[in-house]
Amino acid sequence: MSKRFIIITIVYLSCFNLSFSQIDSLKLDIQFDTIVKKDSIVKKDSIVKKSLNYSIDIFSFLRSTSFRKEKKTINPGNEVAKLDSFDYGLYIRPDINYEKKKISINLKPRYNLEYDQYNNNYILDDFYFQELKLKYDLSNKSTVYFGRYFKNIGTSATINPSNLFFSESISLNPKLELKPMDFFELKYSLSLKWKLQLMANIGKGESEIYEIPFFEYHRKYALQIENYAESSQFSLLFAFDENKSYDFGFNGQKNMNEAILIWVDGAFNYKPNRFYPVQGNSTGLINYEMINDNKKLFFSNIAGASYTFNFGPTFSLEYFYNGRGYDRLTSKIYYDMILTSSNYNFDVTKELAKKNLARAINPGMQYIRKNYLFSQFGQNDFLNQVNYFFRYAYCFDDNTSQLSSLIEWNVINDLEIHSVVLYNFGKQNNGLNKFIRNQIMLGIIYKL
């Protein structure tokens, strides 16, 4: 019996017997995937304590996607994104933590198996470390962090402009993990309320945004100052990189009372990574080009508030001003480039057009226009078993919108069934509706 047949059989049985799993293009508001400690070892005959904690998530899913692949769209003939309209997968996600005295080591190896319909039904075998992190306490006030991991910065659960290290700081799907990079950090406690942190992004890690045809990687360094009060928190970040780009980020939140929470999350960016369209091409062979030449200052900010009702659910509302987004003229050039890309059929011109379209799909911004409204309604632990969230996003600039939902059912302590649904509305090729029409993913997570 072949290895491929065994793998496919395992995936089908997992999906059929346990249920469903996940999606690939959605933005929701909550942190899931809670790690459960399964083992604890303490050496009783010594004053030195050791602990080894671990868990393993077995995550299987079925996914169906309706995406644009007609001529004069951003993915003509599916030759740019190379997506599957239907696929399934099995993700094995261990989480291992070891502690001894002042040292802590976190390991999160990932082994992902997916069905690739586009490449003749080939099973993808993807192994990497989502986290390989060392923590060492220099003293009771200072700590060093080193390794490969994803760094969370920011207060908004929709998008974090203040996270100066990642172009996508929150996954469009809470079940999917954003790829990590390599960091070195030194954190120092100035007092009970004030923290000072030096950060260095020393390697691109698993990040795909720094691969051809996207951006060139440059090491980035930052200083962060944080303040924690009884009912509020704020943070300031100053950063620069080897390409002489400079950033200033800020975020904060405050509990107005037991029901109302407000927050801000923003940044000033000079020379950020951002592809935008221009007329003409450096080769002279086609009429447009997506370039990264942003020698100017941009401002972006998200402001939001949430209200928690007495009977459980929370409603949140956010306004996002995206200073790096395209204005009306740039958007017209962007859409004209998409419409004319299918006209280039010769080898060289076709490849140049595909390069432009790849950058148009992933321009270094989660949202490509300037003004957005986000709202969400949801609740954790409904009836002590169900988490549900519904989100609506609207772009004021092109009148496109997005409706999405996440429902999780904790059947038993170690078994979760969930569904994620996404629908985009509005004119074809515009904003939120430029790439995917709709998507549904059904799946399960079983914890060992």
Short mmCIF file of C-alpha atoms in Angstrom, two decimals, residues 53 75 79 94 96 163 166 177 193 206 222 226 238 292 304 316 327 332 396 416 438 440:
data_model
loop_
_atom_site.label_atom_id
_atom_site.label_comp_id
_atom_site.label_asym_id
_atom_site.label_seq_id
_atom_site.Cartn_x
_atom_site.Cartn_y
_atom_site.Cartn_z
CA ASN A 53 4.67 20.36 29.12
CA ASN A 75 -6.10 35.56 -11.44
CA GLU A 79 -2.21 30.77 -13.45
CA PRO A 94 2.69 19.80 18.61
CA ILE A 96 6.31 21.61 23.67
CA ASN A 163 3.03 45.92 14.40
CA PHE A 166 4.68 42.04 9.78
CA GLU A 177 -1.12 30.50 11.72
CA LYS A 193 4.05 49.89 35.30
CA GLU A 206 9.36 31.33 7.16
CA ALA A 222 13.01 48.71 17.25
CA GLU A 226 4.98 50.12 27.38
CA PHE A 238 10.35 53.40 17.16
CA ASN A 292 7.94 49.40 -4.46
CA GLY A 304 -12.56 51.10 17.88
CA SER A 316 -17.52 45.95 18.38
CA ASP A 327 -6.43 56.87 -3.83
CA LYS A 332 -7.95 53.38 -11.60
CA PHE A 396 -16.31 53.41 1.76
CA GLU A 416 -13.81 20.78 18.56
CA ASN A 438 -16.92 33.04 -1.32
CA ILE A 440 -16.50 27.69 3.24
#
